[in-house]
Amino acid sequence: GRKRRFSGNQFSRKLASESVTQGVSCPSSLKLNNLPSFDCSTDDEISVSQDDFEDAEDGGSRIIDVACLQQLIRDNCVCASCKSGHMSLHETERFGLAPKFTLACDKCGHATSSILSKGSESGKFYQVNRRAVLAMRLIGKGYRALRKISAMLDMPCPMANSTFNDHRKAVHSAAKTVALRSMAKAASDVIQVRTDAGHQSPRDIAVTTDGTWMRRGFSSLYGVQTVASFDTKQIIDVEVLSKHCHSCVMMSAKRKKSAITQAEYDEWQTGHTDSCSANTSVSSPSMEMEAVKKIWPRSQ
């Protein structure tokens, strides 16, 4: 049979035995054990403390039950045109998570519509969609996770997968721009600090470097190496290594299934080389050394 891969380290068994002795399995269990328990299967009323409420704010976004909002408007709003008809609220269009609602009078038919989300300055997207994609990327999740969250909140499908990818690329581009500016400023700051301290070679700075991987067990396909200034403790450079390219995997699968010819694959490979996300072939433990080799020439 296939040999199982051990994903722990020399302390795993010791920690496991200590956890069994103490009656917990991980640090998260300690936190969970301190939480009050309640049975989710019953209809018992859950007590709510005053700490669960915050002062109301006029701005920001909310998750609202549309049926409750429709009832509120129908019971309390009258038509501005005929002054007697009741207003009803209906969703007429949806742009991702940005809905377009129409208020219509049930007597005279007067109606007005509005999209309940702020648009961007360029007018190309709605902020709620971009924020949703950014939130998913911040917690390391993607399109499927956004759909699952929307379903659990009884919300419609957030957006198409292609739209999600367009937002993801825009978020990545903006994050990269901000990161480069931040690291450039950090480098200037440390040079200025050493200049003010009277160092003859302010650009010869002391740094510390550290690497991290996407997963443990020396089998990660991705690794990140950061370099921080010893004087200012700011990040001045970073290198991301990847042994995986989704496009390469997909095209290789098509070639194996004879969906494309070898000539078509070679032509695609030639144009894909510069944009391929796989930029290393070294083992996961060697990623730190490989990343430092790429970072150091940039310090000249």
Short mmCIF file of C-alpha atoms in Angstrom, two decimals:
data_model
loop_
_atom_site.label_atom_id
_atom_site.label_comp_id
_atom_site.label_asym_id
_atom_site.label_seq_id
_atom_site.Cartn_x
_atom_site.Cartn_y
_atom_site.Cartn_z
CA GLY A 1 0.00 0.00 0.00
CA ARG A 2 0.92 3.66 -0.26
CA LYS A 3 3.12 4.93 2.56
CA ARG A 4 1.48 7.62 4.65
CA ARG A 5 3.26 10.96 4.88
CA PHE A 6 3.97 12.22 8.39
CA SER A 7 2.98 15.91 8.58
CA GLY A 8 4.07 16.61 12.14
CA ASN A 9 7.47 17.08 13.78
CA GLN A 10 9.46 15.78 16.75
CA PHE A 11 7.13 17.48 19.22
CA SER A 12 3.83 16.21 17.76
CA ARG A 13 3.57 12.99 19.79
CA LYS A 14 4.67 14.76 22.98
CA LEU A 15 2.06 17.49 22.54
CA ALA A 16 -0.59 14.91 21.68
CA SER A 17 0.12 12.93 24.86
CA GLU A 18 0.06 16.10 26.96
CA SER A 19 -3.25 17.11 25.36
CA VAL A 20 -4.83 13.77 26.22
CA THR A 21 -3.60 14.07 29.80
CA GLN A 22 -5.05 17.57 30.10
CA GLY A 23 -8.28 16.60 28.38
CA VAL A 24 -7.88 18.95 25.38
CA SER A 25 -6.71 18.34 21.84
CA CYS A 26 -5.47 21.77 20.74
CA PRO A 27 -5.32 25.43 21.85
CA SER A 28 -8.63 26.03 20.09
CA SER A 29 -10.23 23.47 22.38
CA LEU A 30 -9.22 25.52 25.40
CA LYS A 31 -11.11 28.49 23.97
CA LEU A 32 -14.12 26.40 23.06
CA ASN A 33 -14.26 24.81 26.51
CA ASN A 34 -14.59 28.27 28.04
CA LEU A 35 -17.61 29.13 25.90
CA PRO A 36 -21.12 28.67 27.28
CA SER A 37 -22.81 25.62 25.77
CA PHE A 38 -26.32 25.55 24.36
CA ASP A 39 -28.39 23.09 22.38
CA CYS A 40 -28.96 24.32 18.83
CA SER A 41 -31.67 21.73 18.23
CA THR A 42 -34.13 23.31 20.66
CA ASP A 43 -36.32 26.37 20.25
CA ASP A 44 -35.39 27.77 23.65
CA GLU A 45 -34.97 31.52 23.79
CA ILE A 46 -31.30 32.61 23.76
CA SER A 47 -30.48 35.38 26.19
CA VAL A 48 -28.81 38.42 24.66
CA SER A 49 -26.71 40.79 26.72
CA GLN A 50 -26.38 44.52 26.22
CA ASP A 51 -22.82 43.95 24.97
CA ASP A 52 -24.25 42.37 21.81
CA PHE A 53 -25.64 45.74 20.74
CA GLU A 54 -23.69 48.69 19.38
CA ASP A 55 -24.67 52.28 18.81
CA ALA A 56 -26.42 52.73 15.47
CA GLU A 57 -24.46 54.33 12.67
CA ASP A 58 -25.77 56.08 9.59
CA GLY A 59 -23.16 54.74 7.14
CA GLY A 60 -21.80 51.35 6.17
CA SER A 61 -23.56 48.22 4.94
CA ARG A 62 -26.10 45.89 6.52
CA ILE A 63 -27.58 42.47 5.86
CA ILE A 64 -31.33 43.05 5.69
CA ASP A 65 -34.25 40.66 5.32
CA VAL A 66 -36.01 41.94 2.18
CA ALA A 67 -39.42 40.75 3.39
CA CYS A 68 -39.12 42.82 6.57
CA LEU A 69 -38.10 45.88 4.58
CA GLN A 70 -41.00 45.40 2.17
CA GLN A 71 -43.48 45.18 5.06
CA LEU A 72 -41.99 48.26 6.73
CA ILE A 73 -42.35 50.34 3.57
CA ARG A 74 -45.85 49.13 2.77
CA ASP A 75 -47.13 49.88 6.27
CA ASN A 76 -45.54 53.31 6.65
CA CYS A 77 -44.99 54.90 3.22
CA VAL A 78 -47.50 56.54 0.91
CA CYS A 79 -47.08 57.62 -2.69
CA ALA A 80 -45.51 61.05 -3.20
CA SER A 81 -47.58 61.50 -6.36
CA CYS A 82 -51.18 60.59 -5.46
CA LYS A 83 -50.69 61.01 -1.67
CA SER A 84 -52.91 58.02 -0.91
CA GLY A 85 -51.56 54.85 -2.46
CA HIS A 86 -49.33 52.46 -0.56
CA MET A 87 -45.80 51.80 -1.81
CA SER A 88 -44.47 48.33 -2.53
CA LEU A 89 -40.82 47.33 -2.91
CA HIS A 90 -39.63 44.90 -5.57
CA GLU A 91 -36.19 43.79 -6.72
CA THR A 92 -36.05 44.31 -10.50
CA GLU A 93 -32.36 43.69 -11.26
CA ARG A 94 -29.21 42.50 -9.56
CA PHE A 95 -25.57 43.26 -10.29
CA GLY A 96 -23.73 40.70 -8.20
CA LEU A 97 -24.45 41.65 -4.60
CA ALA A 98 -25.73 45.08 -5.64
CA PRO A 99 -29.54 44.93 -5.98
CA LYS A 100 -31.75 47.32 -7.88
CA PHE A 101 -35.07 47.95 -6.14
CA THR A 102 -38.17 49.66 -7.45
CA LEU A 103 -40.73 51.48 -5.29
CA ALA A 104 -44.15 51.40 -6.95
CA CYS A 105 -47.52 52.80 -5.93
CA ASP A 106 -50.31 50.23 -5.92
CA LYS A 107 -52.88 52.91 -6.81
CA CYS A 108 -51.50 55.32 -9.41
CA GLY A 109 -48.56 53.23 -10.62
CA HIS A 110 -45.91 55.86 -9.89
CA ALA A 111 -42.51 54.15 -9.58
CA THR A 112 -38.90 55.02 -8.84
CA SER A 113 -35.81 52.80 -8.91
CA SER A 114 -32.39 52.83 -7.31
CA ILE A 115 -29.34 50.55 -6.99
CA LEU A 116 -28.61 50.08 -3.30
CA SER A 117 -24.83 50.07 -3.49
CA LYS A 118 -22.22 52.73 -4.08
CA GLY A 119 -20.38 52.53 -7.35
CA SER A 120 -16.70 53.11 -7.94
CA GLU A 121 -15.29 56.43 -9.10
CA SER A 122 -14.80 54.92 -12.54
CA GLY A 123 -18.35 53.57 -12.56
CA LYS A 124 -17.14 50.11 -13.67
CA PHE A 125 -18.10 48.15 -10.55
CA TYR A 126 -20.04 48.32 -7.29
CA GLN A 127 -18.19 48.54 -4.00
CA VAL A 128 -20.08 45.70 -2.33
CA ASN A 129 -18.85 43.24 -4.98
CA ARG A 130 -15.24 44.37 -4.74
CA ARG A 131 -15.36 44.28 -0.93
CA ALA A 132 -16.82 40.75 -0.97
CA VAL A 133 -13.98 39.47 -3.15
CA LEU A 134 -11.39 41.29 -1.01
CA ALA A 135 -12.87 39.74 2.14
CA MET A 136 -12.63 36.24 0.66
CA ARG A 137 -9.01 36.75 -0.35
CA LEU A 138 -8.09 38.13 3.08
CA ILE A 139 -9.21 34.87 4.71
CA GLY A 140 -7.64 32.73 1.98
CA LYS A 141 -10.92 31.65 0.38
CA GLY A 142 -12.33 31.90 -3.12
CA TYR A 143 -15.51 31.84 -5.16
CA ARG A 144 -16.98 28.65 -3.72
CA ALA A 145 -16.64 29.97 -0.18
CA LEU A 146 -18.44 33.19 -1.15
CA ARG A 147 -21.29 31.19 -2.66
CA LYS A 148 -21.52 29.01 0.44
CA ILE A 149 -21.65 32.04 2.76
CA SER A 150 -24.32 33.64 0.58
CA ALA A 151 -26.40 30.46 0.66
CA MET A 152 -26.16 30.15 4.44
CA LEU A 153 -27.27 33.79 4.80
CA ASP A 154 -30.25 33.11 2.47
CA MET A 155 -28.81 35.49 -0.12
CA PRO A 156 -28.87 35.02 -3.91
CA CYS A 157 -25.84 33.87 -5.87
CA PRO A 158 -23.28 36.67 -5.41
CA MET A 159 -21.77 36.85 -8.91
CA ALA A 160 -20.46 34.73 -11.75
CA ASN A 161 -17.11 32.97 -11.39
CA SER A 162 -15.65 35.02 -14.24
CA THR A 163 -16.72 38.25 -12.52
CA PHE A 164 -15.16 37.05 -9.27
CA ASN A 165 -11.88 36.44 -11.11
CA ASP A 166 -11.98 39.92 -12.64
CA HIS A 167 -12.37 41.44 -9.17
CA ARG A 168 -9.66 39.14 -7.81
CA LYS A 169 -7.19 40.32 -10.44
CA ALA A 170 -8.02 43.95 -9.69
CA VAL A 171 -7.55 43.37 -5.94
CA HIS A 172 -4.22 41.64 -6.58
CA SER A 173 -3.01 44.50 -8.76
CA ALA A 174 -3.97 47.11 -6.16
CA ALA A 175 -2.44 45.10 -3.30
CA LYS A 176 0.79 44.67 -5.24
CA THR A 177 1.00 48.40 -5.97
CA VAL A 178 0.45 49.29 -2.31
CA ALA A 179 2.99 46.68 -1.17
CA LEU A 180 5.68 47.96 -3.54
CA ARG A 181 5.12 51.53 -2.40
CA SER A 182 5.22 50.49 1.26
CA MET A 183 8.47 48.55 0.84
CA ALA A 184 10.07 51.39 -1.13
CA LYS A 185 9.17 53.81 1.65
CA ALA A 186 10.49 51.36 4.27
CA ALA A 187 13.82 51.16 2.43
CA SER A 188 14.03 54.95 2.28
CA ASP A 189 13.20 55.20 5.98
CA VAL A 190 15.98 52.87 7.09
CA ILE A 191 18.52 54.69 4.91
CA GLN A 192 17.41 57.98 6.44
CA VAL A 193 17.69 56.54 9.96
CA ARG A 194 21.24 55.36 9.32
CA THR A 195 22.15 58.67 7.69
CA ASP A 196 20.87 60.61 10.70
CA ALA A 197 22.85 58.28 12.97
CA GLY A 198 26.07 59.25 11.14
CA HIS A 199 26.83 55.95 9.38
CA GLN A 200 29.33 56.36 6.54
CA SER A 201 27.56 53.72 4.43
CA PRO A 202 23.85 54.17 5.17
CA ARG A 203 22.87 51.72 2.43
CA ASP A 204 24.78 48.86 4.08
CA ILE A 205 21.95 47.88 6.38
CA ALA A 206 21.47 44.88 8.63
CA VAL A 207 18.45 42.74 7.80
CA THR A 208 16.71 39.64 9.01
CA THR A 209 14.97 37.21 6.69
CA ASP A 210 12.38 34.54 7.28
CA GLY A 211 10.29 32.22 5.15
CA THR A 212 6.86 30.70 5.41
CA TRP A 213 4.92 28.10 3.45
CA MET A 214 1.30 27.64 2.51
CA ARG A 215 1.14 24.33 4.39
CA ARG A 216 3.27 22.24 6.71
CA GLY A 217 4.97 18.93 6.04
CA PHE A 218 7.58 20.07 3.49
CA SER A 219 5.13 19.51 0.65
CA SER A 220 3.89 23.05 0.04
CA LEU A 221 3.66 24.29 -3.53
CA TYR A 222 4.02 27.92 -2.41
CA GLY A 223 6.54 29.74 -0.25
CA VAL A 224 7.04 33.36 0.79
CA GLN A 225 10.31 34.93 1.93
CA THR A 226 10.39 38.34 3.64
CA VAL A 227 13.29 40.64 4.45
CA ALA A 228 12.96 43.11 7.33
CA SER A 229 15.25 45.91 8.44
CA PHE A 230 17.00 45.23 11.73
CA ASP A 231 16.92 48.96 12.58
CA THR A 232 13.32 49.89 11.78
CA LYS A 233 11.67 46.41 11.86
CA GLN A 234 9.91 47.22 8.57
CA ILE A 235 9.50 44.86 5.61
CA ILE A 236 11.72 46.06 2.77
CA ASP A 237 11.41 43.18 0.30
CA VAL A 238 9.48 40.00 -0.34
CA GLU A 239 9.66 37.10 -2.76
CA VAL A 240 6.88 34.62 -3.58
CA LEU A 241 7.84 31.22 -4.98
CA SER A 242 5.43 28.86 -6.67
CA LYS A 243 5.81 25.37 -8.08
CA HIS A 244 2.26 25.32 -9.45
CA CYS A 245 0.58 26.98 -12.42
CA HIS A 246 -3.11 26.33 -12.92
CA SER A 247 -2.98 27.25 -16.62
CA CYS A 248 -0.14 24.80 -17.24
CA VAL A 249 -2.06 22.02 -15.49
CA MET A 250 -5.22 22.70 -17.50
CA MET A 251 -3.43 22.86 -20.84
CA SER A 252 -1.42 19.71 -20.08
CA ALA A 253 -4.67 17.90 -19.30
CA LYS A 254 -6.15 19.05 -22.61
CA ARG A 255 -3.09 17.82 -24.45
CA LYS A 256 -3.27 14.40 -22.78
CA LYS A 257 -6.93 14.12 -23.77
CA SER A 258 -5.99 15.16 -27.35
CA ALA A 259 -8.30 18.16 -27.06
CA ILE A 260 -5.54 20.25 -28.64
CA THR A 261 -2.69 19.31 -30.95
CA GLN A 262 0.97 19.34 -29.99
CA ALA A 263 1.52 22.33 -32.27
CA GLU A 264 -1.24 24.28 -30.53
CA TYR A 265 0.19 23.36 -27.14
CA ASP A 266 3.72 24.44 -28.15
CA GLU A 267 2.38 27.74 -29.48
CA TRP A 268 0.51 28.37 -26.24
CA GLN A 269 3.55 27.41 -24.15
CA THR A 270 5.70 29.93 -26.00
CA GLY A 271 3.33 32.80 -25.25
CA HIS A 272 2.68 31.64 -21.69
CA THR A 273 6.28 31.50 -20.49
CA ASP A 274 6.44 35.12 -19.30
CA SER A 275 3.11 34.94 -17.43
CA CYS A 276 3.53 31.45 -15.92
CA SER A 277 3.00 31.54 -12.15
CA ALA A 278 5.38 28.62 -11.56
CA ASN A 279 8.71 30.35 -10.99
CA THR A 280 10.71 27.60 -9.29
CA SER A 281 11.23 23.85 -9.33
CA VAL A 282 13.19 23.43 -6.08
CA SER A 283 11.92 21.40 -3.15
CA SER A 284 9.80 23.08 -0.49
CA PRO A 285 12.57 23.11 2.17
CA SER A 286 14.91 24.76 -0.36
CA MET A 287 12.52 27.61 -1.11
CA GLU A 288 14.02 29.84 1.58
CA MET A 289 17.49 29.66 0.07
CA GLU A 290 16.17 30.05 -3.47
CA ALA A 291 14.12 33.11 -2.53
CA VAL A 292 17.07 34.78 -0.80
CA LYS A 293 19.14 34.26 -3.94
CA LYS A 294 16.51 36.16 -5.91
CA ILE A 295 16.14 38.94 -3.34
CA TRP A 296 19.81 39.73 -2.75
CA PRO A 297 20.65 40.97 -6.28
CA ARG A 298 17.81 43.51 -5.98
CA SER A 299 19.55 45.14 -3.00
CA GLN A 300 22.39 46.49 -5.11
#
